[in-house]
Coordinates of C-alpha atoms and ligand atoms in Angstrom, one line a residue:
X7 CA 0.0 -0.1 0.0
X8 CA 1.3 3.4 -0.8
X9 CA 2.0 5.4 2.9
X10 CA 0.7 8.3 2.4
X11 CA -2.8 10.2 3.3
X12 CA -4.0 12.5 0.7
X13 CA -4.5 15.9 1.7
X14 CA -5.8 17.3 -1.5
X15 CA -8.6 15.5 -4.0
X16 CA -8.5 16.6 -7.3
X17 CA -12.1 15.3 -9.3
X18 CA -12.2 15.5 -13.0
X19 CA -15.6 15.5 -14.4
X20 CA -16.4 17.5 -11.4
X21 CA -19.6 18.9 -12.8
X22 CA -20.8 15.6 -14.0
X23 CA -23.5 13.1 -13.3
X24 CA -21.3 10.9 -11.2
X25 CA -20.0 13.8 -9.2
X26 CA -23.3 15.4 -8.1
X27 CA -25.0 12.1 -7.3
X28 CA -22.7 9.9 -5.5
X29 CA -19.1 11.6 -5.2
X30 CA -20.1 15.1 -3.8
X31 CA -22.9 13.6 -1.5
X32 CA -20.4 10.8 -0.3
X33 CA -17.5 13.3 0.4
X34 CA -20.1 15.7 2.6
X35 CA -21.4 12.5 4.1
X36 CA -18.0 11.6 5.3
X37 CA -17.4 14.9 6.5
X38 CA -20.6 15.3 8.8
X39 CA -19.2 12.4 10.6
X40 CA -15.7 13.7 10.9
X41 CA -14.1 10.9 8.6
X42 CA -12.3 13.2 6.0
X43 CA -8.9 14.2 7.0
X44 CA -9.0 17.5 8.7
X45 CA -7.2 19.7 6.1
X46 CA -8.6 17.8 3.1
X47 CA -9.0 20.1 -0.2
X48 CA -11.0 19.1 -2.4
X49 CA -10.6 20.5 -6.2
X50 CA -13.3 20.5 -8.9
X51 CA -12.4 20.3 -12.6
X52 CA -14.3 20.3 -15.6
X53 CA -14.6 22.3 -19.0
X54 CA -17.3 24.4 -17.7
X55 CA -15.8 27.9 -17.0
X56 CA -17.1 28.1 -13.4
X57 CA -15.7 29.9 -10.5
X58 CA -15.4 28.3 -7.0
X59 CA -18.1 30.1 -6.0
X60 CA -20.3 28.9 -8.7
X61 CA -18.9 25.3 -8.4
X62 CA -19.8 25.5 -4.5
X63 CA -23.6 26.7 -5.4
X64 CA -23.7 23.5 -8.1
X65 CA -22.3 21.1 -5.3
X66 CA -25.1 22.8 -2.6
X67 CA -28.0 21.6 -5.2
X68 CA -26.4 18.5 -5.8
X69 CA -26.2 17.5 -2.2
X70 CA -29.6 19.1 -1.3
X71 CA -31.0 16.7 -4.1
X72 CA -29.0 13.6 -3.4
X73 CA -27.9 13.4 0.2
X74 CA -30.8 12.9 3.1
X75 CA -30.9 15.9 5.2
X76 CA -30.2 13.6 8.4
X77 CA -26.6 12.8 6.5
X78 CA -25.6 16.3 5.4
X79 CA -24.1 18.0 8.8
X80 CA -22.9 21.2 8.3
X81 CA -22.9 21.8 4.5
X82 CA -21.2 25.1 4.9
X83 CA -18.1 23.5 6.4
X84 CA -18.2 21.2 3.5
X85 CA -18.3 23.6 0.7
X86 CA -15.7 25.5 2.1
X87 CA -13.2 22.7 1.3
X88 CA -14.1 22.7 -2.2
X89 CA -12.6 24.9 -5.1
X90 CA -12.7 25.1 -8.6
X91 CA -10.2 25.7 -11.6
X92 CA -11.6 25.0 -15.1
X93 CA -9.8 22.9 -17.7
X94 CA -10.2 21.3 -21.0
X95 CA -8.6 18.2 -20.4
X96 CA -8.3 17.3 -24.2
X97 CA -5.4 19.9 -24.5
X98 CA -2.3 20.5 -22.6
X99 CA -3.0 24.2 -22.1
X100 CA -4.3 24.7 -18.7
X101 CA -2.7 22.0 -17.0
X102 CA 0.1 24.4 -15.5
X103 CA -2.8 26.4 -13.9
X104 CA -4.4 23.4 -12.5
X105 CA -1.1 22.1 -10.9
X106 CA -0.4 26.0 -9.5
X107 CA -3.7 25.7 -8.1
X108 CA -3.5 22.1 -6.7
X109 CA 0.0 22.9 -5.0
X110 CA -1.4 26.0 -3.3
X111 CA -3.5 23.8 -1.4
X112 CA -1.2 21.2 -0.3
X113 CA 1.4 21.1 2.7
X114 CA 4.2 21.9 0.8
X115 CA 8.0 20.5 0.2
X116 CA 10.2 18.0 1.5
X117 CA 9.2 15.1 3.9
X118 CA 6.3 16.7 5.1
X119 CA 4.5 17.5 1.6
X120 CA 1.0 16.1 1.4
X121 CA -0.5 13.8 -1.1
X122 CA -2.8 14.1 -4.0
X123 CA -5.3 11.6 -5.0
X124 CA -6.4 12.2 -8.2
X125 CA -10.0 10.8 -9.3
X126 CA -10.7 10.5 -13.3
X127 CA -14.8 10.7 -13.6
X128 CA -14.5 11.4 -17.0
X129 CA -15.2 10.0 -20.7
X130 CA -12.5 7.5 -21.1
X131 CA -11.7 9.1 -24.5
X132 CA -9.8 11.9 -22.6
X133 CA -8.1 9.6 -20.1
X134 CA -4.8 9.6 -22.2
X135 CA -4.7 13.3 -22.9
X136 CA -5.4 13.8 -19.1
X137 CA -2.9 11.9 -17.9
X138 CA -0.6 13.2 -20.4
X139 CA -1.4 16.8 -19.0
X140 CA -0.8 15.4 -15.6
X141 CA 2.7 14.2 -16.3
X142 CA 3.6 17.1 -18.1
X143 CA 2.7 19.3 -15.1
X144 CA 4.3 17.5 -12.6
X145 CA 1.0 15.9 -11.1
X146 CA 2.3 12.5 -11.6
X147 CA 5.0 12.4 -8.9
X148 CA 5.3 9.8 -6.1
X149 CA 2.8 11.5 -3.8
X150 CA 0.1 11.2 -6.4
X151 CA -2.3 8.2 -6.7
X152 CA -4.7 8.0 -9.6
X153 CA -8.2 6.9 -9.2
X154 CA -10.3 5.5 -12.2
X155 CA -13.9 5.2 -12.8
X156 CA -15.3 2.6 -15.4
X157 CA -15.8 2.0 -18.4
X158 CA -12.1 1.2 -18.7
X159 CA -12.5 0.4 -22.3
X160 CA -14.8 -1.8 -24.4
X161 CA -12.7 -5.3 -24.8
X162 CA -9.5 -6.5 -23.7
X163 CA -7.2 -4.7 -26.1
X164 CA -8.7 -1.2 -25.5
X165 CA -8.3 -1.7 -21.7
X166 CA -5.0 -2.7 -22.1
X167 CA -4.2 0.9 -24.1
X168 CA -6.1 2.8 -21.3
X169 CA -4.0 0.8 -18.6
X170 CA -1.0 1.4 -20.8
X171 CA -1.4 4.6 -20.5
X172 CA -1.8 4.9 -16.9
X173 CA 1.2 2.6 -16.2
X174 CA 3.3 5.2 -18.2
X175 CA 3.0 7.8 -15.2
X176 CA 1.6 5.4 -12.5
X177 CA 2.9 2.4 -11.2
X178 CA 0.2 -0.1 -10.2
X179 CA 0.4 0.3 -6.3
X180 CA -0.8 3.7 -6.8
X181 CA -3.6 3.1 -9.4
X182 CA -7.1 2.6 -8.1
X183 CA -9.8 0.9 -10.4
X184 CA -13.4 1.4 -8.9
X185 CA -15.9 -1.2 -9.3
X186 CA -18.6 0.4 -7.0
X187 CA -19.9 -2.6 -6.1
X188 CA -16.9 -3.7 -3.9
X189 CA -17.8 -0.7 -1.7
X190 CA -21.3 -2.0 -0.8
X191 CA -21.2 -3.1 2.5
X192 CA -23.1 -6.1 1.9
X193 CA -20.8 -7.2 -1.2
X194 CA -17.7 -6.9 1.6
X195 CA -20.1 -8.9 3.9
X196 CA -19.5 -12.0 1.7
X197 CA -16.1 -12.3 3.0
X198 CA -17.1 -11.7 6.3
X199 CA -19.9 -14.7 6.1
X200 CA -17.6 -17.0 4.1
X201 CA -14.2 -16.5 6.2
X202 CA -15.5 -15.4 9.7
X203 CA -17.8 -18.3 9.8
X204 CA -16.4 -22.0 10.1
X205 CA -19.7 -23.3 9.4
X206 CA -19.8 -22.7 5.2
X207 CA -16.4 -23.0 4.1
X208 CA -16.2 -26.9 4.7
X209 CA -19.2 -27.3 2.5
X210 CA -18.6 -24.2 -0.1
X211 CA -17.6 -26.8 -2.8
X212 CA -18.8 -29.0 -5.8
X213 CA -19.6 -31.6 -3.2
X214 CA -22.3 -29.8 -1.4
X215 CA -23.3 -26.8 -4.1
X216 CA -25.4 -27.6 -6.7
X217 CA -25.1 -24.3 -8.5
X218 CA -25.1 -20.6 -7.6
X219 CA -27.3 -18.1 -9.1
X220 CA -26.3 -14.1 -9.4
X221 CA -28.9 -11.8 -10.1
X222 CA -28.4 -7.9 -10.8
X223 CA -31.9 -6.9 -11.7
X224 CA -33.0 -3.0 -12.5
X225 CA -36.0 -1.4 -12.9
X226 CA -34.6 1.5 -14.5
X227 CA -34.2 2.0 -18.3
X228 CA -31.4 4.1 -20.0
X229 CA -31.4 7.3 -17.7
X230 CA -30.6 9.5 -20.2
X231 CA -27.2 7.6 -21.5
X232 CA -28.6 6.2 -24.6
X233 CA -25.4 6.8 -26.9
X234 CA -23.1 5.3 -23.8
X235 CA -25.7 2.0 -23.3
X236 CA -26.3 1.6 -26.9
X237 CA -22.4 1.0 -27.5
X238 CA -21.9 -1.0 -24.4
X239 CA -24.9 -3.2 -23.5
X240 CA -25.4 -5.5 -20.4
X241 CA -22.5 -7.6 -21.1
X242 CA -20.0 -4.7 -21.1
X243 CA -21.8 -2.3 -18.5
X244 CA -23.0 -5.0 -15.8
X245 CA -21.4 -8.4 -16.2
X246 CA -18.0 -7.4 -17.4
X247 CA -17.2 -5.8 -13.8
X248 CA -20.1 -6.1 -11.0
X249 CA -21.3 -9.7 -11.4
X250 CA -17.8 -10.9 -12.5
X251 CA -16.5 -9.3 -8.9
X252 CA -19.5 -10.8 -7.1
X253 CA -18.6 -14.4 -8.8
X254 CA -15.0 -13.6 -7.6
X255 CA -16.1 -13.4 -4.2
X256 CA -18.2 -16.3 -4.1
X257 CA -16.1 -18.5 -5.8
X258 CA -12.3 -17.6 -4.3
X259 CA -10.3 -19.7 -2.4
X260 CA -9.7 -17.9 1.5
X261 CA -7.1 -15.6 1.3
X262 CA -4.1 -15.4 4.0
X263 CA -5.4 -11.9 4.7
X264 CA -7.8 -9.0 4.0
X265 CA -5.2 -6.9 2.3
X266 CA -4.8 -6.1 -1.2
X267 CA -2.3 -8.4 -2.5
X268 CA -4.0 -11.7 -1.2
X269 CA -7.4 -10.8 -1.6
X270 CA -6.8 -9.7 -5.3
X271 CA -4.4 -13.0 -5.8
X272 CA -7.3 -15.1 -5.1
X273 CA -9.8 -13.0 -6.9
X274 CA -7.8 -13.3 -10.3
X275 CA -7.4 -17.1 -10.0
X276 CA -11.2 -17.5 -10.2
X277 CA -11.4 -15.0 -13.0
X278 CA -8.7 -16.8 -15.1
X279 CA -10.6 -20.2 -14.4
X280 CA -14.0 -18.8 -16.3
X281 CA -14.6 -21.4 -19.0
X282 CA -15.2 -19.6 -22.6
X283 CA -19.0 -19.9 -22.8
X284 CA -20.7 -21.3 -25.7
X285 CA -23.3 -19.4 -27.5
X286 CA -26.1 -21.8 -26.3
X287 CA -25.3 -20.9 -22.5
X288 CA -26.4 -17.3 -22.9
X289 CA -29.4 -15.8 -23.5
X290 CA -29.7 -12.0 -24.6
X291 CA -32.9 -9.4 -24.6
X292 CA -33.9 -6.1 -25.4
X293 CA -36.8 -4.4 -23.6
X294 CA -40.0 -3.3 -25.6
X295 CA -42.5 -1.1 -24.0
X296 CA -44.6 -2.4 -21.0
X297 CA -45.0 -1.3 -17.2
X298 CA -43.0 -1.4 -14.3
X299 CA -44.8 -0.8 -10.8
X300 CA -48.0 0.0 -12.6
X301 CA -46.2 2.8 -14.7
X302 CA -45.9 2.9 -18.7
X303 CA -42.5 2.7 -19.7
X304 CA -41.4 2.9 -23.4
X305 CA -39.4 0.1 -25.0
X306 CA -35.4 0.2 -25.9
X307 CA -36.5 0.7 -29.6
X308 CA -38.7 3.6 -29.0
X309 CA -36.0 5.2 -26.9
X310 CA -33.3 4.8 -29.4
X311 CA -35.7 6.8 -31.8
X312 CA -36.4 9.6 -29.6
X313 CA -32.5 10.0 -30.2
X314 CA -32.8 9.3 -33.8
X315 CA -30.8 6.4 -33.6
X316 CA -31.9 3.4 -35.5
X317 CA -32.6 -0.1 -34.7
X318 CA -29.9 -2.1 -32.5
X319 CA -28.3 -5.2 -31.4
X320 CA -27.7 -4.0 -28.0
X321 CA -28.6 -6.8 -25.3
X322 CA -30.4 -4.7 -22.4
X323 CA -30.4 -8.2 -20.7
X324 CA -27.9 -11.0 -20.3
X325 CA -28.2 -14.6 -18.8
X326 CA -25.0 -16.5 -18.8
X327 CA -24.6 -20.4 -17.4
X328 CA -21.0 -19.8 -16.2
X329 CA -18.5 -22.4 -15.3
X330 CA -15.4 -22.1 -13.2
X331 CA -12.8 -24.7 -13.9
X332 CA -11.2 -25.5 -11.2
X333 CA -11.1 -28.3 -8.2
X334 CA -13.4 -26.8 -5.8
X335 CA -16.1 -25.8 -8.9
X336 CA -15.8 -29.1 -10.8
X337 CA -19.3 -29.1 -12.7
X338 CA -21.2 -26.2 -10.6
X339 CA -22.8 -23.8 -12.8
X340 CA -23.1 -20.3 -12.1
X341 CA -26.2 -18.7 -13.4
X342 CA -25.8 -15.1 -14.3
X343 CA -28.7 -12.8 -14.8
X344 CA -28.8 -8.8 -15.3
X345 CA -31.3 -6.7 -17.2
X346 CA -32.9 -3.0 -17.2
X347 CA -36.6 -2.8 -17.1
X348 CA -37.0 -5.7 -15.1
X349 CA -39.7 -6.3 -12.8
X350 CA -38.0 -5.0 -9.3
X351 CA -34.5 -3.8 -8.2
X352 CA -32.6 -6.5 -6.8
X353 CA -29.4 -7.8 -6.3
X354 CA -28.8 -11.2 -4.9
X355 CA -26.6 -14.3 -4.6
X356 CA -28.2 -17.9 -4.6
X357 CA -26.2 -20.8 -3.4
X358 CA -28.2 -23.9 -4.0
X359 CA -26.7 -26.8 -1.8
X360 CA -27.3 -30.5 -2.8
X361 CA -29.9 -32.8 -1.5
X362 CA -29.1 -34.7 1.9
X363 CA -27.2 -38.4 0.4
X364 CA -29.9 -40.4 2.0
X365 CA -33.4 -39.3 3.4
X366 CA -34.9 -40.9 6.3
X367 CA -37.8 -39.1 5.8
X368 CA -37.8 -41.2 2.3
X369 CA -41.3 -40.7 0.1
X370 CA -43.0 -39.4 2.7
X371 CA -44.6 -36.1 2.0
X372 CA -47.1 -35.7 4.6
X373 CA -50.0 -33.0 4.6
X374 CA -49.1 -29.6 5.5
X375 CA -45.4 -30.4 4.5
X376 CA -43.3 -29.4 1.2
X377 CA -41.5 -32.8 1.3
X378 CA -37.5 -32.7 1.5
X379 CA -35.9 -29.9 -0.2
X380 CA -32.1 -28.9 -0.5
X381 CA -30.9 -26.3 1.9
X382 CA -30.2 -22.8 -0.1
X383 CA -28.4 -19.5 1.1
X384 CA -29.9 -16.2 -0.2
X385 CA -27.9 -13.0 0.2
X386 CA -29.6 -9.8 -0.4
X387 CA -27.2 -7.0 -1.6
X388 CA -29.6 -4.6 -2.4
X389 CA -32.5 -3.1 -1.7
X390 CA -32.6 -5.4 1.4
X391 CA -29.5 -6.5 3.0
X392 CA -30.5 -9.8 4.7
X393 CA -28.9 -13.3 4.6
X394 CA -31.7 -16.2 4.6
X395 CA -30.7 -20.1 5.2
X396 CA -33.4 -22.2 4.3
X397 CA -33.9 -25.1 6.4
X398 CA -36.0 -28.1 6.8
X399 CA -38.4 -28.4 10.0
X400 CA -40.9 -30.6 10.9
X401 CA -44.1 -29.4 11.1
X402 CA -45.5 -29.3 14.6
X403 CA -48.3 -32.2 15.1
X404 CA -48.7 -35.7 15.7
X405 CA -47.4 -37.2 12.5
X406 CA -50.4 -39.6 12.0
X407 CA -49.7 -39.6 8.1
X408 CA -45.9 -39.1 8.3
X409 CA -43.6 -36.5 9.3
X410 CA -44.7 -33.3 7.8
X411 CA -41.4 -31.3 6.5
X412 CA -41.0 -27.8 5.5
X413 CA -38.6 -25.1 4.5
X414 CA -38.1 -22.7 6.9
X415 CA -36.2 -19.5 6.7
X416 CA -33.1 -18.9 9.4
X417 CA -32.9 -14.8 8.4
X418 CA -30.8 -12.2 9.4
X419 CA -31.8 -8.6 8.2
X420 CA -28.5 -6.8 8.6
X421 CA -30.2 -3.5 9.4
X422 CA -31.8 -5.1 12.2
X423 CA -29.0 -6.8 13.3
X424 CA -26.8 -3.5 13.4
X425 CA -29.3 -0.9 14.8
X426 CA -28.2 2.8 14.3
X427 CA -25.1 2.1 12.0
X428 CA -25.4 4.2 8.6
X429 CA -26.0 2.4 5.5
X430 CA -23.1 3.9 3.6
X431 CA -23.0 4.9 0.0
X432 CA -20.7 2.7 -1.9
X433 CA -18.2 5.3 -3.1
X434 CA -18.1 6.5 0.8
X435 CA -16.0 3.4 1.6
X436 CA -14.0 3.5 -1.7
X437 CA -13.1 7.3 -1.3
X438 CA -12.1 7.1 2.4
X439 CA -9.8 4.1 1.0
X440 CA -8.4 5.9 -1.7
X441 CA -7.4 8.8 0.5
X442 CA -5.8 6.5 2.7
X443 CA -4.1 4.3 0.0
X444 CA -5.7 1.1 0.6
X445 CA -6.3 -0.8 -2.3
X446 CA -8.0 -4.0 -1.1
X447 CA -11.4 -3.0 -2.5
X448 CA -10.0 -1.7 -5.9
X449 CA -9.8 -3.7 -8.8
X450 CA -6.1 -4.7 -10.0
X451 CA -5.0 -4.7 -13.7
X452 CA -4.6 -8.7 -14.3
X453 CA -8.2 -8.6 -12.5
X454 CA -9.7 -6.6 -15.2
X455 CA -7.9 -8.1 -17.9
X456 CA -9.1 -11.6 -17.1
X457 CA -12.4 -10.1 -16.9
X458 CA -12.3 -8.8 -20.3
X459 CA -10.6 -11.7 -21.8
X460 CA -13.7 -13.9 -20.8
X461 CA -16.6 -11.3 -22.0
X462 CA -14.6 -11.0 -25.3
X463 CA -15.1 -14.7 -25.7
X464 CA -18.5 -14.4 -25.1
X465 CA -19.1 -11.7 -27.4
X466 CA -17.1 -13.7 -30.4
X467 CA -19.3 -16.3 -30.1
X468 CA -22.5 -14.0 -30.2
X469 CA -20.8 -12.3 -33.4
X470 CA -19.8 -15.7 -35.0
X471 CA -23.5 -17.4 -34.4
X472 CA -25.0 -13.8 -35.5
X473 CA -27.0 -14.0 -32.1
X474 CA -29.8 -11.3 -32.1
X475 CA -31.6 -10.2 -28.9
X476 CA -34.8 -11.4 -28.0
X477 CA -37.5 -8.8 -27.1
X478 CA -39.1 -8.9 -23.7
X479 CA -41.9 -6.9 -22.3
X480 CA -40.7 -4.2 -19.9
X481 CA -41.7 -5.4 -16.4
X482 CA -41.1 -9.0 -17.2
X483 CA -37.9 -11.0 -16.0
X484 CA -36.5 -11.2 -19.5
X485 CA -36.9 -13.7 -22.7
X486 CA -38.5 -16.8 -21.8
X487 CA -35.6 -18.3 -23.4
X488 CA -33.3 -17.1 -20.3
X489 CA -35.9 -19.6 -17.9
X490 CA -35.4 -22.2 -20.5
X491 CA -31.7 -21.8 -20.1
X492 CA -32.0 -22.8 -16.4
X493 CA -34.7 -25.2 -16.7
X494 CA -33.2 -27.2 -19.1
X495 CA -30.8 -28.2 -16.0
X496 CA -33.9 -28.7 -13.9
X497 CA -33.1 -25.0 -12.2
X498 CA -35.7 -22.4 -11.6
X499 CA -34.2 -18.7 -11.0
X500 CA -35.1 -17.4 -8.0
X501 CA -37.7 -14.9 -7.8
Ligands
BG6_11 C1 -23.4 1.0 -13.4 C2 -23.6 0.6 -14.8 O1 -21.9 0.6 -13.3 O2 -24.1 0.5 -12.1 C3 -25.3 1.1 -14.5 O3 -23.2 1.7 -15.7 C4 -26.0 0.5 -13.4 O4 -25.9 1.0 -15.8 C5 -25.4 0.9 -12.2 O5 -27.4 1.1 -13.5 C6 -26.0 0.0 -11.0 O6 -25.6 0.3 -10.1 P1 -26.1 0.4 -8.5 O7 -25.3 0.4 -7.7 O8 -27.4 0.9 -8.7 O9 -26.4 -1.3 -8.5

């Protein structure tokens, strides 16, 4: 871990959507809880010709819109940390003025100089020019770390190009690649569940687990990001990063400690063990007009038309049967499913265990019971954070017609278990770690590249087979073929 705490945070894309919806609110919420270094200065930069006053005003509006009142603390104190310097990152001009501005807020020269954390939340097409400008202006020294937001490329080759450009100015131990799912409390809790309990690890393998399902369902559509999304699609937007990180955390071997190198070493082994998926193990879909929560919503085709864009083959839904080719997971399918305009917003992981090897209650399905069912563990990530283990129990009674068994849930609702603790925005945790310099919850280059390698193999299959997305009605669980994909194996998606 690079051992300096940043005393300045430089936000590129400071007037953009991510900054307004997540970064500024997260920083303000941290400040309200006294979790930012006392002297931390936050410098915003973007193309807009604002001055510091106007930037603070924009920030105030963003906070009022996106941060609940009870988490804002003293907004005035937070806003005072902010300054602004306009910059067109596509030209080298302007970087020197930015560097002067940044230096004027630092702790000075020598051993005592403070550190700088840079957060790039701009279009990736600007990354290379920005890095060049930073380097030339002396903002890439050994007291500077660089944080990058996705999308980091659209395939392995383009991602390698971005990574090479960043590596030209920053060593890997000062590069922080964000996958905001790793900032989610329940995602981190997966590691606690697996590695802080003796209960699960001995049965966390192909002998006892029949399959795993990972669902990331969204009700939202394109949210004004039509052009971006139409170039990306669900596979690149959600599977390449968030879903594969979830899969890696479920499937990884125990790391030796909760530190950056051991955690990321184990994740990358899983990602490299992903078997290229054949076309008949994937289903893609694109939504058409429908209704969600009783409200009519337009189809993807209509949203494109509104922007004068033609019909497209972009998938807004993907279901994939994935395989991790190693000893632990031999023969255990991982069913992944994600989509826009699905009936509910839910991210969850279902671990389906196998049946008991021999049932002493064999063939008894007494009245009032469900018969013997294999156990399952459901890990709810959002919107509810809960863990539910389904166990078999005897239905109370005199058993005159045999022992009636029924599945009962052993349930932990995290907010109830930890009353009074904030449910924090994922970026709060990631920003704190960035300022401190802890890379554990950031994605290493080899992970990103292993993720792209697998995703590219899927896309190549789709292209070779000229796969077209199947349509599904907004508000449904995707094309019926996605249900068939699991049902062929006797598996039902958890709903
Ligand atoms: C982003 C995707 O990475 O994650 C969006 O680009 C998606 O399309 C979002 O909506 C989902 O994040 P969350 O935290 O709302 O599940």
